[in-house]
Short mmCIF file of C-alpha atoms and ligand atoms in Angstrom, two decimals:
data_model
loop_
_atom_site.label_atom_id
_atom_site.label_comp_id
_atom_site.label_asym_id
_atom_site.label_seq_id
_atom_site.Cartn_x
_atom_site.Cartn_y
_atom_site.Cartn_z
CA UNK A 1 4.23 -45.82 -7.72
CA UNK A 2 2.33 -44.94 -4.47
CA UNK A 3 2.04 -46.81 -1.30
CA UNK A 4 -1.50 -48.33 -0.03
CA UNK A 5 -4.20 -45.67 1.11
CA UNK A 6 -4.45 -45.50 4.89
CA UNK A 7 -6.82 -43.03 6.57
CA UNK A 8 -5.51 -39.57 7.85
CA UNK A 9 -4.91 -40.06 11.51
CA UNK A 10 -3.15 -37.93 14.12
CA UNK A 11 -0.50 -40.77 15.06
CA UNK A 12 1.76 -38.97 12.07
CA UNK A 13 4.66 -37.03 13.31
CA UNK A 14 3.94 -33.23 13.48
CA UNK A 15 6.59 -30.81 13.41
CA UNK A 16 6.87 -26.66 13.03
CA UNK A 17 10.07 -25.01 11.60
CA UNK A 18 10.91 -21.35 12.60
CA UNK A 19 13.71 -19.08 12.23
CA UNK A 20 15.39 -16.86 14.69
CA UNK A 21 14.16 -13.23 14.42
CA UNK A 22 16.37 -10.51 14.17
CA UNK A 23 14.24 -7.99 15.96
CA UNK A 24 13.02 -7.77 19.63
CA UNK A 25 9.60 -7.25 18.06
CA UNK A 26 10.20 -10.58 15.94
CA UNK A 27 11.18 -12.35 19.00
CA UNK A 28 7.88 -11.15 21.11
CA UNK A 29 6.00 -12.19 17.99
CA UNK A 30 7.51 -15.48 17.90
CA UNK A 31 6.75 -16.24 21.56
CA UNK A 32 2.79 -15.80 20.67
CA UNK A 33 3.32 -17.68 17.34
CA UNK A 34 4.88 -20.97 19.23
CA UNK A 35 2.35 -20.38 21.93
CA UNK A 36 -0.66 -20.78 19.41
CA UNK A 37 1.19 -23.60 17.35
CA UNK A 38 1.92 -25.36 20.87
CA UNK A 39 -2.13 -25.86 21.12
CA UNK A 40 -1.97 -28.19 17.75
CA UNK A 41 0.25 -30.65 20.15
CA UNK A 42 3.38 -30.72 17.48
CA UNK A 43 5.94 -33.68 18.29
CA UNK A 44 8.68 -31.01 18.19
CA UNK A 45 9.85 -27.73 16.95
CA UNK A 46 13.07 -26.84 14.68
CA UNK A 47 14.75 -23.58 14.48
CA UNK A 48 17.17 -22.64 11.59
CA UNK A 49 20.63 -21.75 11.46
CA UNK A 50 21.85 -18.77 9.41
CA UNK A 51 24.20 -19.65 6.60
CA UNK A 52 27.81 -20.07 7.72
CA UNK A 53 26.68 -20.04 11.31
CA UNK A 54 25.61 -16.47 10.99
CA UNK A 55 22.83 -16.85 13.30
CA UNK A 56 24.82 -19.09 15.99
CA UNK A 57 23.81 -17.24 18.90
CA UNK A 58 20.34 -16.13 17.96
CA UNK A 59 19.61 -19.86 17.13
CA UNK A 60 20.67 -20.95 20.57
CA UNK A 61 18.98 -18.08 22.43
CA UNK A 62 15.65 -19.31 20.68
CA UNK A 63 16.27 -22.68 21.45
CA UNK A 64 17.17 -21.74 25.12
CA UNK A 65 13.83 -19.65 25.52
CA UNK A 66 11.76 -22.65 23.95
CA UNK A 67 13.29 -25.24 26.36
CA UNK A 68 12.61 -22.92 29.38
CA UNK A 69 8.92 -22.96 28.12
CA UNK A 70 8.93 -26.74 28.01
CA UNK A 71 8.93 -27.19 24.35
CA UNK A 72 10.72 -30.09 22.44
CA UNK A 73 12.91 -28.54 19.83
CA UNK A 74 15.53 -29.25 17.40
CA UNK A 75 18.23 -26.61 16.47
CA UNK A 76 19.47 -27.00 12.92
CA UNK A 77 23.19 -26.89 12.73
CA UNK A 78 26.03 -26.99 10.05
CA UNK A 79 29.58 -26.53 10.29
CA UNK A 80 29.81 -23.34 8.52
CA UNK A 81 33.07 -21.72 9.43
CA UNK A 82 33.16 -23.25 12.60
CA UNK A 83 36.23 -25.18 14.25
CA UNK A 84 35.45 -28.69 15.76
CA UNK A 85 36.17 -27.15 19.26
CA UNK A 86 33.61 -24.33 18.96
CA UNK A 87 31.06 -27.05 17.51
CA UNK A 88 31.56 -29.29 20.31
CA UNK A 89 31.04 -26.27 22.64
CA UNK A 90 27.66 -25.65 21.07
CA UNK A 91 26.75 -29.10 21.02
CA UNK A 92 27.46 -29.56 24.57
CA UNK A 93 25.65 -26.39 25.70
CA UNK A 94 22.72 -28.04 23.74
CA UNK A 95 23.08 -31.28 25.79
CA UNK A 96 23.37 -29.01 29.08
CA UNK A 97 19.97 -27.50 28.28
CA UNK A 98 18.11 -30.84 27.64
CA UNK A 99 18.17 -30.70 23.46
CA UNK A 100 17.96 -34.22 22.21
CA UNK A 101 17.34 -33.59 18.48
CA UNK A 102 19.31 -31.96 15.87
CA UNK A 103 18.78 -31.11 11.98
CA UNK A 104 22.32 -31.52 10.55
CA UNK A 105 23.16 -29.58 7.40
CA UNK A 106 25.92 -28.73 5.36
CA UNK A 107 24.32 -25.02 4.88
CA UNK A 108 24.75 -22.72 2.18
CA UNK A 109 27.76 -20.13 1.66
CA UNK A 110 26.71 -16.98 3.69
CA UNK A 111 26.04 -14.36 0.83
CA UNK A 112 28.94 -11.69 0.45
CA UNK A 113 31.69 -14.30 1.16
CA UNK A 114 32.61 -14.88 -2.34
CA UNK A 115 32.57 -18.44 -1.90
CA UNK A 116 35.86 -18.42 0.16
CA UNK A 117 34.49 -20.48 3.04
CA UNK A 118 34.90 -24.15 2.85
CA UNK A 119 31.48 -26.03 3.33
CA UNK A 120 31.46 -29.45 5.25
CA UNK A 121 28.78 -32.14 3.87
CA UNK A 122 26.09 -32.93 6.20
CA UNK A 123 27.27 -36.52 6.42
CA UNK A 124 30.66 -35.20 8.04
CA UNK A 125 28.55 -33.50 10.65
CA UNK A 126 26.46 -36.59 11.40
CA UNK A 127 29.48 -38.77 11.72
CA UNK A 128 31.30 -36.04 13.84
CA UNK A 129 28.22 -35.88 16.39
CA UNK A 130 27.47 -39.63 16.36
CA UNK A 131 31.48 -39.97 17.06
CA UNK A 132 31.27 -37.52 19.89
CA UNK A 133 28.00 -38.03 21.50
CA UNK A 134 26.93 -41.36 20.68
CA UNK A 135 23.33 -41.82 20.28
CA UNK A 136 22.27 -38.92 22.72
CA UNK A 137 20.64 -37.09 19.63
CA UNK A 138 18.01 -38.09 17.38
CA UNK A 139 19.73 -36.66 13.87
CA UNK A 140 17.21 -35.51 11.08
CA UNK A 141 19.12 -34.61 7.53
CA UNK A 142 17.81 -32.83 4.49
CA UNK A 143 16.20 -34.60 1.47
CA UNK A 144 15.31 -33.31 -1.90
CA UNK A 145 12.49 -34.60 -3.93
CA UNK A 146 13.25 -32.23 -6.90
CA UNK A 147 16.95 -32.88 -6.14
CA UNK A 148 19.36 -30.36 -4.63
CA UNK A 149 20.35 -27.66 -7.19
CA UNK A 150 24.03 -28.61 -6.85
CA UNK A 151 23.68 -32.49 -7.35
CA UNK A 152 25.43 -34.05 -10.27
CA UNK A 153 22.35 -36.27 -10.81
CA UNK A 154 19.13 -37.56 -9.66
CA UNK A 155 20.62 -40.71 -8.35
CA UNK A 156 23.75 -39.14 -7.01
CA UNK A 157 21.93 -36.82 -4.76
CA UNK A 158 19.82 -40.13 -3.45
CA UNK A 159 23.35 -41.83 -2.86
CA UNK A 160 24.41 -38.81 -0.87
CA UNK A 161 21.20 -38.93 0.94
CA UNK A 162 21.70 -42.76 1.91
CA UNK A 163 25.51 -41.90 2.93
CA UNK A 164 24.11 -39.26 5.68
CA UNK A 165 21.62 -41.92 6.57
CA UNK A 166 24.13 -44.68 6.79
CA UNK A 167 26.48 -42.48 8.91
CA UNK A 168 23.56 -42.33 11.49
CA UNK A 169 20.80 -39.87 10.82
CA UNK A 170 17.59 -41.07 11.89
CA UNK A 171 15.41 -39.76 9.47
CA UNK A 172 15.16 -36.90 6.77
CA UNK A 173 12.99 -33.93 6.33
CA UNK A 174 12.39 -32.88 2.66
CA UNK A 175 12.87 -29.69 0.85
CA UNK A 176 9.32 -28.15 0.22
CA UNK A 177 7.57 -29.26 -2.81
CA UNK A 178 4.15 -28.40 -4.48
CA UNK A 179 4.01 -31.78 -6.56
CA UNK A 180 3.10 -34.89 -4.46
CA UNK A 181 4.25 -37.07 -7.50
CA UNK A 182 7.83 -35.76 -7.15
CA UNK A 183 7.96 -36.87 -3.50
CA UNK A 184 6.40 -40.32 -4.26
CA UNK A 185 8.63 -40.94 -6.86
CA UNK A 186 11.61 -39.76 -4.93
CA UNK A 187 10.56 -41.93 -1.95
CA UNK A 188 10.16 -45.00 -4.42
CA UNK A 189 13.56 -44.22 -5.87
CA UNK A 190 15.19 -44.13 -2.34
CA UNK A 191 13.55 -47.36 -1.16
CA UNK A 192 15.04 -48.90 -4.30
CA UNK A 193 18.30 -47.70 -3.21
CA UNK A 194 18.17 -49.09 0.13
CA UNK A 195 16.94 -46.39 2.45
CA UNK A 196 14.72 -47.57 4.99
CA UNK A 197 14.41 -44.64 7.43
CA UNK A 198 11.49 -42.31 7.06
CA UNK A 199 11.56 -39.19 4.91
CA UNK A 200 9.06 -36.49 6.04
CA UNK A 201 7.88 -34.34 3.53
CA UNK A 202 8.39 -30.54 4.20
CA UNK A 203 5.45 -28.32 3.70
CA UNK A 204 5.49 -24.69 2.88
CA UNK A 205 2.18 -22.59 3.20
CA UNK A 206 1.35 -20.06 0.33
CA UNK A 207 1.18 -16.54 1.74
CA UNK A 208 3.11 -14.20 -0.27
CA UNK A 209 3.72 -15.41 -4.11
CA UNK A 210 6.47 -12.93 -4.86
CA UNK A 211 8.64 -14.06 -1.73
CA UNK A 212 7.97 -17.79 -2.50
CA UNK A 213 8.85 -17.24 -6.18
CA UNK A 214 12.25 -15.74 -5.08
CA UNK A 215 12.73 -18.62 -2.58
CA UNK A 216 11.70 -21.27 -4.79
CA UNK A 217 13.94 -19.99 -7.66
CA UNK A 218 17.15 -20.34 -5.26
CA UNK A 219 16.37 -23.81 -3.70
CA UNK A 220 15.12 -25.59 -6.69
CA UNK A 221 11.48 -26.21 -5.50
CA UNK A 222 9.16 -26.05 -8.69
CA UNK A 223 6.06 -24.14 -8.39
CA UNK A 224 3.70 -25.68 -11.05
CA UNK A 225 2.53 -23.28 -13.57
CA UNK A 226 -0.87 -23.63 -12.97
CA UNK A 227 -0.39 -22.59 -9.50
CA UNK A 228 1.98 -19.71 -10.30
CA UNK A 229 -0.65 -18.29 -12.83
CA UNK A 230 -3.45 -18.52 -10.36
CA UNK A 231 -1.07 -16.72 -8.04
CA UNK A 232 -0.05 -13.97 -10.29
CA UNK A 233 -3.66 -13.29 -11.29
CA UNK A 234 -4.12 -12.49 -7.72
CA UNK A 235 -1.76 -9.22 -7.77
CA UNK A 236 -1.15 -7.79 -4.27
CA UNK A 237 -4.64 -9.41 -2.94
CA UNK A 238 -2.72 -11.21 0.06
CA UNK A 239 -6.31 -12.60 1.36
CA UNK A 240 -7.12 -14.43 -1.97
CA UNK A 241 -3.56 -15.67 -2.05
CA UNK A 242 -3.97 -16.93 1.20
CA UNK A 243 -7.21 -18.62 0.64
CA UNK A 244 -6.18 -20.51 -2.59
CA UNK A 245 -2.98 -21.11 -0.85
CA UNK A 246 -4.65 -23.04 1.80
CA UNK A 247 -6.94 -24.91 -0.27
CA UNK A 248 -4.08 -26.23 -2.54
CA UNK A 249 -1.76 -27.15 0.45
CA UNK A 250 -4.70 -28.78 2.25
CA UNK A 251 -5.12 -31.09 -0.96
CA UNK A 252 -1.86 -32.06 -1.39
CA UNK A 253 -1.25 -32.88 2.38
CA UNK A 254 -4.43 -34.97 2.03
CA UNK A 255 -2.94 -36.87 -0.75
CA UNK A 256 0.29 -37.32 1.20
CA UNK A 257 -1.24 -38.52 4.35
CA UNK A 258 -3.85 -41.03 2.40
CA UNK A 259 -0.75 -42.35 0.87
CA UNK A 260 0.81 -43.07 4.00
CA UNK A 261 3.46 -40.31 4.61
CA UNK A 262 4.94 -40.88 8.25
CA UNK A 263 4.03 -37.32 9.21
CA UNK A 264 4.48 -33.75 8.03
CA UNK A 265 7.16 -30.79 8.73
CA UNK A 266 5.71 -27.38 8.37
CA UNK A 267 8.00 -24.46 7.43
CA UNK A 268 6.07 -21.97 9.27
CA UNK A 269 7.49 -19.01 8.40
CA UNK A 270 6.95 -17.57 11.99
CA UNK A 271 3.21 -17.35 11.18
CA UNK A 272 0.75 -19.38 13.34
CA UNK A 273 -2.40 -18.70 11.12
CA UNK A 274 -1.70 -20.47 7.82
CA UNK A 275 -0.53 -23.58 9.56
CA UNK A 276 -2.90 -23.72 12.04
CA UNK A 277 -5.73 -23.69 9.53
CA UNK A 278 -4.05 -26.42 7.37
CA UNK A 279 -3.33 -28.59 10.31
CA UNK A 280 -6.90 -28.20 11.54
CA UNK A 281 -8.56 -29.10 7.96
CA UNK A 282 -6.37 -31.93 8.01
CA UNK A 283 -7.40 -33.08 11.53
CA UNK A 284 -3.75 -33.38 12.48
CA UNK A 285 -3.95 -31.31 15.69
CA UNK A 286 -3.24 -34.34 18.13
CA UNK A 287 -5.79 -33.41 20.82
CA UNK A 288 -8.59 -32.94 18.09
P1 LIG B 301 24.44 -32.29 1.84
O1 LIG B 301 23.82 -33.56 2.22
O2 LIG B 301 25.82 -32.05 2.27
O3 LIG B 301 24.47 -32.09 0.39
C1 LIG B 301 24.89 -31.00 -0.38
C2 LIG B 301 25.08 -31.12 -1.99
O4 LIG B 301 26.33 -31.97 -1.97
C3 LIG B 301 24.22 -32.00 -2.60
O5 LIG B 301 24.18 -31.54 -3.82
C4 LIG B 301 24.58 -33.30 -2.73
O6 LIG B 301 24.17 -34.31 -3.33
C5 LIG B 301 26.01 -33.18 -2.61
N1 LIG B 301 26.97 -34.07 -1.89
C6 LIG B 301 26.75 -34.38 -0.70
N2 LIG B 301 27.69 -35.29 -0.57
C7 LIG B 301 28.93 -35.28 -1.59
C8 LIG B 301 30.10 -35.81 -1.94
N3 LIG B 301 30.56 -36.70 -0.97
N4 LIG B 301 30.50 -35.63 -2.84
C9 LIG B 301 30.15 -34.74 -3.83
N5 LIG B 301 28.85 -34.03 -3.69
C10 LIG B 301 28.20 -34.37 -2.36
N6 LIG B 301 19.99 -24.06 5.38
C11 LIG B 301 20.56 -23.36 6.39
O7 LIG B 301 21.66 -22.53 6.09
N7 LIG B 301 20.13 -23.18 7.44
C12 LIG B 301 19.00 -24.16 7.77
O8 LIG B 301 18.78 -24.10 9.22
C13 LIG B 301 18.67 -24.97 7.03
N8 LIG B 301 17.55 -25.75 7.18
C14 LIG B 301 17.14 -26.86 6.27
C15 LIG B 301 16.11 -27.44 6.65
C16 LIG B 301 15.68 -28.64 5.86
C17 LIG B 301 14.59 -29.64 6.27
C18 LIG B 301 16.11 -28.45 4.47
C19 LIG B 301 15.46 -29.23 3.35
C20 LIG B 301 17.04 -27.71 3.98
C21 LIG B 301 17.60 -26.57 4.85
N9 LIG B 301 18.62 -25.79 4.58
C22 LIG B 301 18.93 -24.79 5.85
C23 LIG B 301 19.09 -25.73 3.30
C24 LIG B 301 20.46 -26.55 3.10
O9 LIG B 301 21.33 -26.09 4.01
C25 LIG B 301 20.68 -26.30 1.77
O10 LIG B 301 19.91 -26.94 0.84
C26 LIG B 301 22.27 -26.99 1.17
O11 LIG B 301 22.63 -26.34 0.28
C27 LIG B 301 22.40 -28.13 1.45
O12 LIG B 301 22.48 -28.79 2.77
P2 LIG B 301 22.08 -30.49 2.95
O13 LIG B 301 22.53 -30.55 4.42
O14 LIG B 301 21.32 -30.95 2.10
O15 LIG B 301 23.74 -30.84 2.18
#
């Protein structure tokens, strides 16, 4: 099922995802976090986009600050309720400030809209960007080793992933998972379906069980029972949760890397310490 063993090396792509903070204090903290993570020499950072474009200006503002600091940064983007005109304005602005990578998504419905807004599939956003901006952007799309919650079937979801890549996306980043076999099986099935682009595993650190359980339920990422039972057992002891989480995630990443993944994308949750520890454990910091 899995590909041949290779040694863990620093030539794999390394990327770190942030979300745009809501407060001034959050922005200040994020500045420190990205300075710390920059010492690990990632290939790029990315900044999420709120459901329905709800963080449009905030995402742009964080991306602008990061470009001014000389960082390589990929804004996440979805149509949300935007017109094609305002989408073009935003993309032009990104080009002006030197952005050349986008994570193209459908996104989810913002809560409280009662499902009134129409959602535009990520494939259509990829086609739109390619049509208007040619090859200016490196385009990443989302992939789901445990299958997107709204997909009709496993094979359908892979078919839709292939359609996004065929429309011009360069590579995919996965939803997080805690079961490496789910990722390996998924990549095998993608290859059998004719997908040749790299599929980068997205990795979530474990630092807070209640928050993680809530998130995972919503996005269809399964927490294996043995992990949830251990985490439940720690109660509010965050230090033990973090120590256990670091061990579990390091071991899973080691397995992914020795089985030839092309790199790793970390969901940082705007925290430097857990990611720094895991990246150093793995020897993935490029200047190490
Ligand atoms: P799509 O690829 O468009 O697929 C959505 C669903 O529709 C899937 O079930 C798919 O199988 C199905 N589908 C696709 N095409 C068709 C078709 N033609 N006919 C029928 N069904 C179809 N969310 C945010 O709001 N902001 C972010 O910044 C953000 N960043 C993310 C980053 C990564 C790496 C990942 C993995 C997810 C991210 N998400 C983000 C979550 C994502 O927006 C949601 O999972 C969303 O529900 C699906 O987005 P998508 O781009 O995968 O959608």
